[in-house]
């Protein structure tokens, strides 16, 4: 487990199975050289995690907290793990390819993607639904680019909510 600010300009950073990279700061953590690989958990609880082309695939859990940003500097990202949270994934207009699970919010909340969203045939978009107000009563995946959907939409009712026919 690592908690704090990360500044890496060469070599590789790997978060292994059971490992946690917990970025708590309100400033910027930078991975500007080498690669970032994740089969554990990366928690960006504040500030910005800047990654260049060295983070092409998330194979673990990437949790982006409220007000936090993961910035890929215009590079696409493939999700083969879990992407969740209330923050922003800024792909600089490129596309997130989801082949596993995207779960906006923290029951409920909003995950912002600055770029496109493609959900592959094995991808799951998991939405908590507890009312009719987006981001407050139900999850919202907000995308600035194009969306192409395949795979599964998983809806879970929360807080005893039962939708009415007009909902």
mmCIF file of C-alpha atoms in Angstrom, residues 53-118:
data_model
loop_
_atom_site.group_PDB
_atom_site.id
_atom_site.type_symbol
_atom_site.label_atom_id
_atom_site.label_comp_id
_atom_site.label_asym_id
_atom_site.label_seq_id
_atom_site.Cartn_x
_atom_site.Cartn_y
_atom_site.Cartn_z
ATOM 1 C CA UNK A 53 0.814 6.641 -23.110
ATOM 2 C CA UNK A 54 2.139 4.318 -20.405
ATOM 3 C CA UNK A 55 -1.310 3.284 -19.034
ATOM 4 C CA UNK A 56 -3.050 1.616 -21.964
ATOM 5 C CA UNK A 57 -5.067 -0.937 -19.957
ATOM 6 C CA UNK A 58 -6.646 -1.076 -16.503
ATOM 7 C CA UNK A 59 -6.772 -4.698 -15.325
ATOM 8 C CA UNK A 60 -7.597 -3.955 -11.675
ATOM 9 C CA UNK A 61 -9.814 -1.406 -9.942
ATOM 10 C CA UNK A 62 -9.509 2.269 -10.850
ATOM 11 C CA UNK A 63 -11.496 4.346 -8.351
ATOM 12 C CA UNK A 64 -11.720 8.078 -9.143
ATOM 13 C CA UNK A 65 -13.016 10.102 -6.191
ATOM 14 C CA UNK A 66 -15.245 13.166 -6.264
ATOM 15 C CA UNK A 67 -13.312 16.152 -7.613
ATOM 16 C CA UNK A 68 -10.399 13.960 -8.748
ATOM 17 C CA UNK A 69 -9.219 13.518 -12.353
ATOM 18 C CA UNK A 70 -7.275 10.831 -14.182
ATOM 19 C CA UNK A 71 -5.713 12.504 -17.213
ATOM 20 C CA UNK A 72 -4.364 10.298 -20.042
ATOM 21 C CA UNK A 73 -3.014 13.227 -22.072
ATOM 22 C CA UNK A 74 -5.031 12.326 -25.171
ATOM 23 C CA UNK A 75 -4.467 8.567 -25.052
ATOM 24 C CA UNK A 76 -7.244 5.944 -25.115
ATOM 25 C CA UNK A 77 -7.750 3.502 -22.239
ATOM 26 C CA UNK A 78 -9.019 -0.077 -22.235
ATOM 27 C CA UNK A 79 -10.807 -1.238 -19.088
ATOM 28 C CA UNK A 80 -10.415 -4.957 -18.365
ATOM 29 C CA UNK A 81 -11.170 -4.476 -14.653
ATOM 30 C CA UNK A 82 -13.421 -2.124 -12.695
ATOM 31 C CA UNK A 83 -13.688 1.614 -13.312
ATOM 32 C CA UNK A 84 -15.770 3.432 -10.717
ATOM 33 C CA UNK A 85 -16.220 6.670 -8.836
ATOM 34 C CA UNK A 86 -17.506 10.236 -8.868
ATOM 35 C CA UNK A 87 -14.579 11.918 -10.603
ATOM 36 C CA UNK A 88 -13.397 12.532 -14.152
ATOM 37 C CA UNK A 89 -11.559 10.327 -16.608
ATOM 38 C CA UNK A 90 -10.096 12.795 -19.114
ATOM 39 C CA UNK A 91 -9.057 10.985 -22.299
ATOM 40 C CA UNK A 92 -8.545 14.219 -24.229
ATOM 41 C CA UNK A 93 -11.285 13.231 -26.656
ATOM 42 C CA UNK A 94 -10.060 9.643 -27.156
ATOM 43 C CA UNK A 95 -12.176 6.596 -26.270
ATOM 44 C CA UNK A 96 -12.596 4.343 -23.255
ATOM 45 C CA UNK A 97 -13.105 0.723 -24.337
ATOM 46 C CA UNK A 98 -14.944 -1.103 -21.548
ATOM 47 C CA UNK A 99 -14.598 -4.885 -21.649
ATOM 48 C CA UNK A 100 -15.369 -5.492 -17.963
ATOM 49 C CA UNK A 101 -17.229 -3.167 -15.514
ATOM 50 C CA UNK A 102 -17.904 0.559 -15.342
ATOM 51 C CA UNK A 103 -19.804 1.604 -12.204
ATOM 52 C CA UNK A 104 -20.433 5.364 -11.984
ATOM 53 C CA UNK A 105 -20.867 6.995 -8.603
ATOM 54 C CA UNK A 106 -20.756 5.630 -5.105
ATOM 55 C CA UNK A 107 -24.435 4.766 -4.771
ATOM 56 C CA UNK A 108 -25.352 7.059 -6.467
ATOM 57 C CA UNK A 109 -23.156 9.558 -8.264
ATOM 58 C CA UNK A 110 -21.654 10.745 -11.534
ATOM 59 C CA UNK A 111 -18.603 9.541 -13.426
ATOM 60 C CA UNK A 112 -17.490 11.951 -16.163
ATOM 61 C CA UNK A 113 -15.628 10.725 -19.243
ATOM 62 C CA UNK A 114 -14.032 13.419 -21.377
ATOM 63 C CA UNK A 115 -13.999 11.420 -24.590
ATOM 64 C CA UNK A 116 -15.909 8.549 -26.133
ATOM 65 C CA UNK A 117 -17.237 5.341 -24.597
ATOM 66 C CA UNK A 118 -17.324 1.966 -26.312
#
